[in-house]
Amino acid sequence: MAATIAWYGIKYILDRKLWKFLIVMVIAYMFHNSAIVFVPFYFIPIIKFNRNTLIWILVFIFILGASGFPSLLFEAYASVTAEQARLTESMEDTGARWAY
């Protein structure tokens, strides 16, 4: 749902209407927090690429996705959030040690 709402905001990128685009992005963000990744799209300049450039960009993105690097980033993020969850859980179980 959030991606659909964010997609609706593309017309405001093309018309260069920042405030309307941001309103649409806030609505999309209310549906799902990951919609925030669409906000930088407004600041990417509108450039017409030739066919060869697009093919090279797509090949690079494919190789990057197939390399396992995105999985490595997700695993690093998961380990950090898992440690945070364990810390929060132990604080709730034992309570804060105010003497320290």
GROMACS .gro file of N, CA, C and O in nm:
model
  400
    1MET      N    1   0.083  -0.118   0.000
    1MET     CA    2   0.000   0.000   0.000
    1MET      C    3   0.088   0.126   0.000
    1MET      O    4   0.061   0.221  -0.073
    2ALA      N    5   0.193   0.124   0.082
    2ALA     CA    6   0.281   0.241   0.091
    2ALA      C    7   0.353   0.266  -0.041
    2ALA      O    8   0.369   0.382  -0.083
    3ALA      N    9   0.395   0.159  -0.107
    3ALA     CA   10   0.464   0.176  -0.235
    3ALA      C   11   0.370   0.234  -0.340
    3ALA      O   12   0.410   0.316  -0.423
    4THR      N   13   0.244   0.195  -0.336
    4THR     CA   14   0.145   0.249  -0.430
    4THR      C   15   0.125   0.398  -0.405
    4THR      O   16   0.118   0.477  -0.500
    5ILE      N   17   0.117   0.436  -0.281
    5ILE     CA   18   0.101   0.578  -0.248
    5ILE      C   19   0.225   0.656  -0.288
    5ILE      O   20   0.216   0.766  -0.343
    6ALA      N   21   0.342   0.598  -0.261
    6ALA     CA   22   0.466   0.665  -0.300
    6ALA      C   23   0.475   0.680  -0.451
    6ALA      O   24   0.523   0.781  -0.503
    7TRP      N   25   0.429   0.578  -0.524
    7TRP     CA   26   0.429   0.585  -0.670
    7TRP      C   27   0.341   0.700  -0.719
    7TRP      O   28   0.370   0.764  -0.819
    8TYR      N   29   0.234   0.727  -0.648
    8TYR     CA   30   0.147   0.839  -0.680
    8TYR      C   31   0.224   0.972  -0.673
    8TYR      O   32   0.195   1.065  -0.746
    9GLY      N   33   0.324   0.979  -0.586
    9GLY     CA   34   0.402   1.101  -0.570
    9GLY      C   35   0.498   1.130  -0.682
    9GLY      O   36   0.554   1.240  -0.689
   10ILE      N   37   0.518   1.035  -0.773
   10ILE     CA   38   0.613   1.057  -0.883
   10ILE      C   39   0.570   1.174  -0.971
   10ILE      O   40   0.654   1.249  -1.020
   11LYS      N   41   0.441   1.194  -0.987
   11LYS     CA   42   0.398   1.306  -1.071
   11LYS      C   43   0.441   1.440  -1.010
   11LYS      O   44   0.467   1.535  -1.081
   12TYR      N   45   0.452   1.446  -0.877
   12TYR     CA   46   0.499   1.569  -0.813
   12TYR      C   47   0.649   1.586  -0.827
   12TYR      O   48   0.699   1.698  -0.824
   13ILE      N   49   0.720   1.477  -0.845
   13ILE     CA   50   0.863   1.487  -0.874
   13ILE      C   51   0.881   1.547  -1.013
   13ILE      O   52   0.962   1.638  -1.032
   14LEU      N   53   0.805   1.497  -1.108
   14LEU     CA   54   0.817   1.547  -1.245
   14LEU      C   55   0.773   1.692  -1.257
   14LEU      O   56   0.830   1.769  -1.335
   15ASP      N   57   0.673   1.732  -1.178
   15ASP     CA   58   0.626   1.871  -1.179
   15ASP      C   59   0.710   1.962  -1.089
   15ASP      O   60   0.688   2.082  -1.086
   16ARG      N   61   0.804   1.900  -1.012
   16ARG     CA   62   0.892   1.972  -0.919
   16ARG      C   63   0.812   2.047  -0.813
   16ARG      O   64   0.838   2.162  -0.781
   17LYS      N   65   0.714   1.980  -0.755
   17LYS     CA   66   0.633   2.036  -0.647
   17LYS      C   67   0.670   1.964  -0.518
   17LYS      O   68   0.615   1.859  -0.484
   18LEU      N   69   0.765   2.022  -0.445
   18LEU     CA   70   0.823   1.958  -0.328
   18LEU      C   71   0.721   1.933  -0.218
   18LEU      O   72   0.713   1.822  -0.164
   19TRP      N   73   0.642   2.034  -0.184
   19TRP     CA   74   0.552   2.019  -0.069
   19TRP      C   75   0.444   1.915  -0.093
   19TRP      O   76   0.408   1.838  -0.003
   20LYS      N   77   0.389   1.910  -0.213
   20LYS     CA   78   0.290   1.809  -0.243
   20LYS      C   79   0.353   1.670  -0.239
   20LYS      O   80   0.292   1.574  -0.190
   21PHE      N   81   0.474   1.660  -0.290
   21PHE     CA   82   0.545   1.532  -0.286
   21PHE      C   83   0.569   1.488  -0.141
   21PHE      O   84   0.548   1.371  -0.107
   22LEU      N   85   0.611   1.581  -0.055
   22LEU     CA   86   0.637   1.546   0.084
   22LEU      C   87   0.509   1.505   0.157
   22LEU      O   88   0.511   1.415   0.242
   23ILE      N   89   0.397   1.567   0.123
   23ILE     CA   90   0.270   1.528   0.185
   23ILE      C   91   0.235   1.384   0.147
   23ILE      O   92   0.194   1.304   0.231
   24VAL      N   93   0.252   1.352   0.019
   24VAL     CA   94   0.226   1.215  -0.026
   24VAL      C   95   0.320   1.118   0.044
   24VAL      O   96   0.280   1.009   0.086
   25MET      N   97   0.447   1.156   0.061
   25MET     CA   98   0.544   1.068   0.127
   25MET      C   99   0.511   1.048   0.276
   25MET      O  100   0.530   0.939   0.329
   26VAL      N  101   0.459   1.151   0.340
   26VAL     CA  102   0.419   1.136   0.481
   26VAL      C  103   0.302   1.038   0.492
   26VAL      O  104   0.299   0.953   0.581
   27ILE      N  105   0.208   1.048   0.399
   27ILE     CA  106   0.095   0.955   0.400
   27ILE      C  107   0.145   0.813   0.376
   27ILE      O  108   0.104   0.719   0.446
   28ALA      N  109   0.237   0.796   0.281
   28ALA     CA  110   0.293   0.663   0.255
   28ALA      C  111   0.370   0.612   0.376
   28ALA      O  112   0.363   0.495   0.411
   29TYR      N  113   0.442   0.702   0.443
   29TYR     CA  114   0.519   0.666   0.562
   29TYR      C  115   0.428   0.619   0.675
   29TYR      O  116   0.465   0.530   0.752
   30MET      N  117   0.308   0.675   0.682
   30MET     CA  118   0.213   0.632   0.785
   30MET      C  119   0.167   0.488   0.763
   30MET      O  120   0.133   0.419   0.858
   31PHE      N  121   0.167   0.444   0.636
   31PHE     CA  122   0.129   0.306   0.607
   31PHE      C  123   0.244   0.210   0.636
   31PHE      O  124   0.221   0.099   0.682
   32HIS      N  125   0.368   0.251   0.602
   32HIS     CA  126   0.483   0.164   0.626
   32HIS      C  127   0.608   0.250   0.633
   32HIS      O  128   0.630   0.336   0.548
   33ASN      N  129   0.687   0.227   0.736
   33ASN     CA  130   0.806   0.309   0.759
   33ASN      C  131   0.907   0.303   0.645
   33ASN      O  132   0.985   0.397   0.626
   34SER      N  133   0.910   0.196   0.571
   34SER     CA  134   1.008   0.183   0.463
   34SER      C  135   0.982   0.279   0.348
   34SER      O  136   1.068   0.295   0.261
   35ALA      N  137   0.867   0.344   0.346
   35ALA     CA  138   0.838   0.440   0.239
   35ALA      C  139   0.931   0.560   0.243
   35ALA      O  140   0.939   0.635   0.146
   36ILE      N  141   1.002   0.576   0.352
   36ILE     CA  142   1.095   0.689   0.365
   36ILE      C  143   1.207   0.682   0.261
   36ILE      O  144   1.266   0.783   0.227
   37VAL      N  145   1.232   0.562   0.207
   37VAL     CA  146   1.338   0.549   0.107
   37VAL      C  147   1.304   0.618  -0.024
   37VAL      O  148   1.393   0.643  -0.106
   38PHE      N  149   1.179   0.653  -0.045
   38PHE     CA  150   1.139   0.722  -0.167
   38PHE      C  151   1.167   0.872  -0.164
   38PHE      O  152   1.169   0.937  -0.267
   39VAL      N  153   1.190   0.929  -0.048
   39VAL     CA  154   1.209   1.073  -0.035
   39VAL      C  155   1.328   1.124  -0.116
   39VAL      O  156   1.317   1.227  -0.184
   40PRO      N  157   1.445   1.056  -0.115
   40PRO     CA  158   1.557   1.108  -0.194
   40PRO      C  159   1.532   1.113  -0.344
   40PRO      O  160   1.605   1.182  -0.416
   41PHE      N  161   1.430   1.042  -0.393
   41PHE     CA  162   1.402   1.044  -0.536
   41PHE      C  163   1.374   1.185  -0.586
   41PHE      O  164   1.401   1.215  -0.702
   42TYR      N  165   1.319   1.269  -0.503
   42TYR     CA  166   1.288   1.405  -0.546
   42TYR      C  167   1.415   1.481  -0.583
   42TYR      O  168   1.414   1.565  -0.673
   43PHE      N  169   1.523   1.451  -0.514
   43PHE     CA  170   1.645   1.526  -0.532
   43PHE      C  171   1.737   1.469  -0.639
   43PHE      O  172   1.842   1.525  -0.667
   44ILE      N  173   1.698   1.357  -0.696
   44ILE     CA  174   1.774   1.301  -0.808
   44ILE      C  175   1.733   1.380  -0.932
   44ILE      O  176   1.615   1.391  -0.964
   45PRO      N  177   1.830   1.436  -1.001
   45PRO     CA  178   1.793   1.517  -1.120
   45PRO      C  179   1.731   1.429  -1.228
   45PRO      O  180   1.762   1.311  -1.240
   46ILE      N  181   1.643   1.489  -1.302
   46ILE     CA  182   1.577   1.417  -1.410
   46ILE      C  183   1.671   1.418  -1.530
   46ILE      O  184   1.696   1.522  -1.592
   47ILE      N  185   1.726   1.301  -1.560
   47ILE     CA  186   1.823   1.286  -1.668
   47ILE      C  187   1.773   1.178  -1.763
   47ILE      O  188   1.729   1.072  -1.719
   48LYS      N  189   1.785   1.204  -1.891
   48LYS     CA  190   1.751   1.102  -1.988
   48LYS      C  191   1.880   1.027  -2.023
   48LYS      O  192   1.974   1.086  -2.076
   49PHE      N  193   1.883   0.899  -1.989
   49PHE     CA  194   1.999   0.817  -2.018
   49PHE      C  195   1.980   0.748  -2.152
   49PHE      O  196   1.868   0.713  -2.190
   50ASN      N  197   2.092   0.722  -2.219
   50ASN     CA  198   2.080   0.644  -2.342
   50ASN      C  199   2.071   0.496  -2.306
   50ASN      O  200   2.090   0.456  -2.191
   51ARG      N  201   2.041   0.415  -2.404
   51ARG     CA  202   2.014   0.273  -2.380
   51ARG      C  203   2.134   0.200  -2.320
   51ARG      O  204   2.119   0.119  -2.228
   52ASN      N  205   2.254   0.225  -2.370
   52ASN     CA  206   2.373   0.157  -2.320
   52ASN      C  207   2.399   0.190  -2.174
   52ASN      O  208   2.437   0.103  -2.095
   53THR      N  209   2.380   0.315  -2.136
   53THR     CA  210   2.401   0.355  -1.997
   53THR      C  211   2.303   0.283  -1.906
   53THR      O  212   2.341   0.234  -1.799
   54LEU      N  213   2.177   0.275  -1.946
   54LEU     CA  214   2.077   0.205  -1.866
   54LEU      C  215   2.111   0.056  -1.850
   54LEU      O  216   2.095  -0.001  -1.742
   55ILE      N  217   2.158  -0.005  -1.958
   55ILE     CA  218   2.194  -0.146  -1.951
   55ILE      C  219   2.308  -0.167  -1.853
   55ILE      O  220   2.306  -0.259  -1.771
   56TRP      N  221   2.410  -0.079  -1.858
   56TRP     CA  222   2.522  -0.092  -1.764
   56TRP      C  223   2.479  -0.071  -1.620
   56TRP      O  224   2.525  -0.139  -1.528
   57ILE      N  225   2.390   0.023  -1.597
   57ILE     CA  226   2.338   0.047  -1.462
   57ILE      C  227   2.263  -0.076  -1.412
   57ILE      O  228   2.282  -0.121  -1.299
   58LEU      N  229   2.178  -0.134  -1.497
   58LEU     CA  230   2.102  -0.252  -1.458
   58LEU      C  231   2.192  -0.373  -1.433
   58LEU      O  232   2.170  -0.450  -1.340
   59VAL      N  233   2.296  -0.388  -1.515
   59VAL     CA  234   2.392  -0.498  -1.493
   59VAL      C  235   2.464  -0.479  -1.360
   59VAL      O  236   2.480  -0.575  -1.282
   60PHE      N  237   2.506  -0.357  -1.331
   60PHE     CA  238   2.574  -0.329  -1.204
   60PHE      C  239   2.482  -0.359  -1.085
   60PHE      O  240   2.523  -0.423  -0.988
   61ILE      N  241   2.358  -0.315  -1.093
   61ILE     CA  242   2.263  -0.340  -0.984
   61ILE      C  243   2.237  -0.489  -0.969
   61ILE      O  244   2.228  -0.541  -0.857
   62PHE      N  245   2.228  -0.562  -1.079
   62PHE     CA  246   2.207  -0.707  -1.073
   62PHE      C  247   2.326  -0.775  -1.006
   62PHE      O  248   2.308  -0.861  -0.918
   63ILE      N  249   2.447  -0.738  -1.046
   63ILE     CA  250   2.567  -0.798  -0.986
   63ILE      C  251   2.575  -0.764  -0.838
   63ILE      O  252   2.608  -0.850  -0.756
   64LEU      N  253   2.544  -0.641  -0.803
   64LEU     CA  254   2.544  -0.602  -0.663
   64LEU      C  255   2.443  -0.684  -0.583
   64LEU      O  256   2.473  -0.732  -0.474
   65GLY      N  257   2.324  -0.703  -0.637
   65GLY     CA  258   2.222  -0.781  -0.568
   65GLY      C  259   2.258  -0.929  -0.559
   65GLY      O  260   2.230  -0.995  -0.458
   66ALA      N  261   2.323  -0.982  -0.662
   66ALA     CA  262   2.360  -1.124  -0.663
   66ALA      C  263   2.486  -1.151  -0.581
   66ALA      O  264   2.515  -1.266  -0.548
   67SER      N  265   2.561  -1.047  -0.546
   67SER     CA  266   2.688  -1.066  -0.476
   67SER      C  267   2.673  -1.107  -0.331
   67SER      O  268   2.766  -1.158  -0.271
   68GLY      N  269   2.559  -1.085  -0.274
   68GLY     CA  270   2.542  -1.117  -0.133
   68GLY      C  271   2.566  -0.998  -0.042
   68GLY      O  272   2.549  -1.007   0.079
   69PHE      N  273   2.607  -0.885  -0.097
   69PHE     CA  274   2.632  -0.766  -0.016
   69PHE      C  275   2.505  -0.716   0.054
   69PHE      O  276   2.509  -0.685   0.173
   70PRO      N  277   2.389  -0.712  -0.015
   70PRO     CA  278   2.267  -0.671   0.057
   70PRO      C  279   2.234  -0.764   0.173
   70PRO      O  280   2.192  -0.719   0.280
   71SER      N  281   2.256  -0.895   0.155
   71SER     CA  282   2.231  -0.990   0.264
   71SER      C  283   2.324  -0.963   0.381
   71SER      O  284   2.284  -0.974   0.497
   72LEU      N  285   2.448  -0.927   0.350
   72LEU     CA  286   2.545  -0.895   0.455
   72LEU      C  287   2.498  -0.774   0.536
   72LEU      O  288   2.506  -0.773   0.659
   73LEU      N  289   2.444  -0.674   0.467
   73LEU     CA  290   2.393  -0.556   0.537
   73LEU      C  291   2.273  -0.592   0.624
   73LEU      O  292   2.263  -0.545   0.738
   74PHE      N  293   2.183  -0.675   0.572
   74PHE     CA  294   2.067  -0.717   0.651
   74PHE      C  295   2.109  -0.797   0.774
   74PHE      O  296   2.053  -0.782   0.882
   75GLU      N  297   2.209  -0.883   0.758
   75GLU     CA  298   2.256  -0.962   0.871
   75GLU      C  299   2.320  -0.873   0.977
   75GLU      O  300   2.301  -0.894   1.097
   76ALA      N  301   2.397  -0.773   0.933
   76ALA     CA  302   2.459  -0.681   1.028
   76ALA      C  303   2.352  -0.603   1.104
   76ALA      O  304   2.360  -0.585   1.225
   77TYR      N  305   2.250  -0.559   1.033
   77TYR     CA  306   2.141  -0.487   1.096
   77TYR      C  307   2.065  -0.577   1.193
   77TYR      O  308   2.030  -0.536   1.302
   78ALA      N  309   2.043  -0.701   1.153
   78ALA     CA  310   1.971  -0.795   1.239
   78ALA      C  311   2.047  -0.824   1.367
   78ALA      O  312   1.989  -0.834   1.474
   79SER      N  313   2.181  -0.834   1.356
   79SER     CA  314   2.258  -0.863   1.477
   79SER      C  315   2.254  -0.744   1.573
   79SER      O  316   2.247  -0.762   1.694
   80VAL      N  317   2.255  -0.623   1.519
   80VAL     CA  318   2.248  -0.505   1.605
   80VAL      C  319   2.113  -0.497   1.673
   80VAL      O  320   2.103  -0.472   1.794
   81THR      N  321   2.007  -0.521   1.598
   81THR     CA  322   1.874  -0.513   1.658
   81THR      C  323   1.851  -0.628   1.755
   81THR      O  324   1.781  -0.610   1.854
   82ALA      N  325   1.911  -0.744   1.727
   82ALA     CA  326   1.897  -0.857   1.821
   82ALA      C  327   1.967  -0.825   1.952
   82ALA      O  328   1.916  -0.856   2.060
   83GLU      N  329   2.086  -0.763   1.944
   83GLU     CA  330   2.156  -0.725   2.067
   83GLU      C  331   2.076  -0.621   2.144
   83GLU      O  332   2.068  -0.626   2.267
   84GLN      N  333   2.016  -0.527   2.073
   84GLN     CA  334   1.935  -0.425   2.139
   84GLN      C  335   1.814  -0.488   2.207
   84GLN      O  336   1.777  -0.452   2.317
   85ALA      N  337   1.753  -0.586   2.139
   85ALA     CA  338   1.636  -0.654   2.197
   85ALA      C  339   1.676  -0.731   2.322
   85ALA      O  340   1.604  -0.729   2.422
   86ARG      N  341   1.792  -0.798   2.319
   86ARG     CA  342   1.839  -0.871   2.438
   86ARG      C  343   1.866  -0.776   2.552
   86ARG      O  344   1.835  -0.804   2.668
   87LEU      N  345   1.926  -0.662   2.522
   87LEU     CA  346   1.956  -0.563   2.626
   87LEU      C  347   1.827  -0.511   2.688
   87LEU      O  348   1.815  -0.502   2.810
   88THR      N  349   1.730  -0.477   2.603
   88THR     CA  350   1.602  -0.427   2.653
   88THR      C  351   1.532  -0.533   2.737
   88THR      O  352   1.478  -0.503   2.844
   89GLU      N  353   1.537  -0.657   2.691
   89GLU     CA  354   1.472  -0.766   2.763
   89GLU      C  355   1.538  -0.788   2.899
   89GLU      O  356   1.470  -0.807   3.000
   90SER      N  357   1.670  -0.783   2.904
   90SER     CA  358   1.738  -0.804   3.032
   90SER      C  359   1.712  -0.687   3.128
   90SER      O  360   1.703  -0.707   3.249
   91MET      N  361   1.699  -0.568   3.073
   91MET     CA  362   1.668  -0.453   3.159
   91MET      C  363   1.528  -0.466   3.217
   91MET      O  364   1.504  -0.430   3.331
   92GLU      N  365   1.435  -0.518   3.140
   92GLU     CA  366   1.298  -0.536   3.189
   92GLU      C  367   1.292  -0.649   3.292
   92GLU      O  368   1.218  -0.641   3.389
   93ASP      N  369   1.373  -0.754   3.270
   93ASP     CA  370   1.371  -0.867   3.362
   93ASP      C  371   1.434  -0.833   3.497
   93ASP      O  372   1.381  -0.867   3.601
   94THR      N  373   1.549  -0.767   3.492
   94THR     CA  374   1.621  -0.741   3.617
   94THR      C  375   1.592  -0.602   3.671
   94THR      O  376   1.621  -0.575   3.787
   95GLY      N  377   1.540  -0.517   3.589
   95GLY     CA  378   1.520  -0.379   3.633
   95GLY      C  379   1.649  -0.301   3.621
   95GLY      O  380   1.757  -0.357   3.604
   96ALA      N  381   1.639  -0.173   3.624
   96ALA     CA  382   1.758  -0.089   3.615
   96ALA      C  383   1.836  -0.097   3.744
   96ALA      O  384   1.779  -0.100   3.853
   97ARG      N  385   1.965  -0.103   3.734
   97ARG     CA  386   2.048  -0.106   3.854
   97ARG      C  387   2.093   0.038   3.882
   97ARG      O  388   2.193   0.086   3.829
   98TRP      N  389   2.018   0.103   3.963
   98TRP     CA  390   2.039   0.245   3.989
   98TRP      C  391   2.170   0.270   4.062
   98TRP      O  392   2.226   0.380   4.051
   99ALA      N  393   2.223   0.172   4.132
   99ALA     CA  394   2.348   0.193   4.205
   99ALA      C  395   2.465   0.213   4.108
   99ALA      O  396   2.563   0.280   4.141
  100TYR      N  397   2.455   0.157   3.990
  100TYR     CA  398   2.563   0.172   3.893
  100TYR      C  399   2.551   0.305   3.824
  100TYR      O  400   2.630   0.352   3.755
   0.00000   0.00000   0.00000
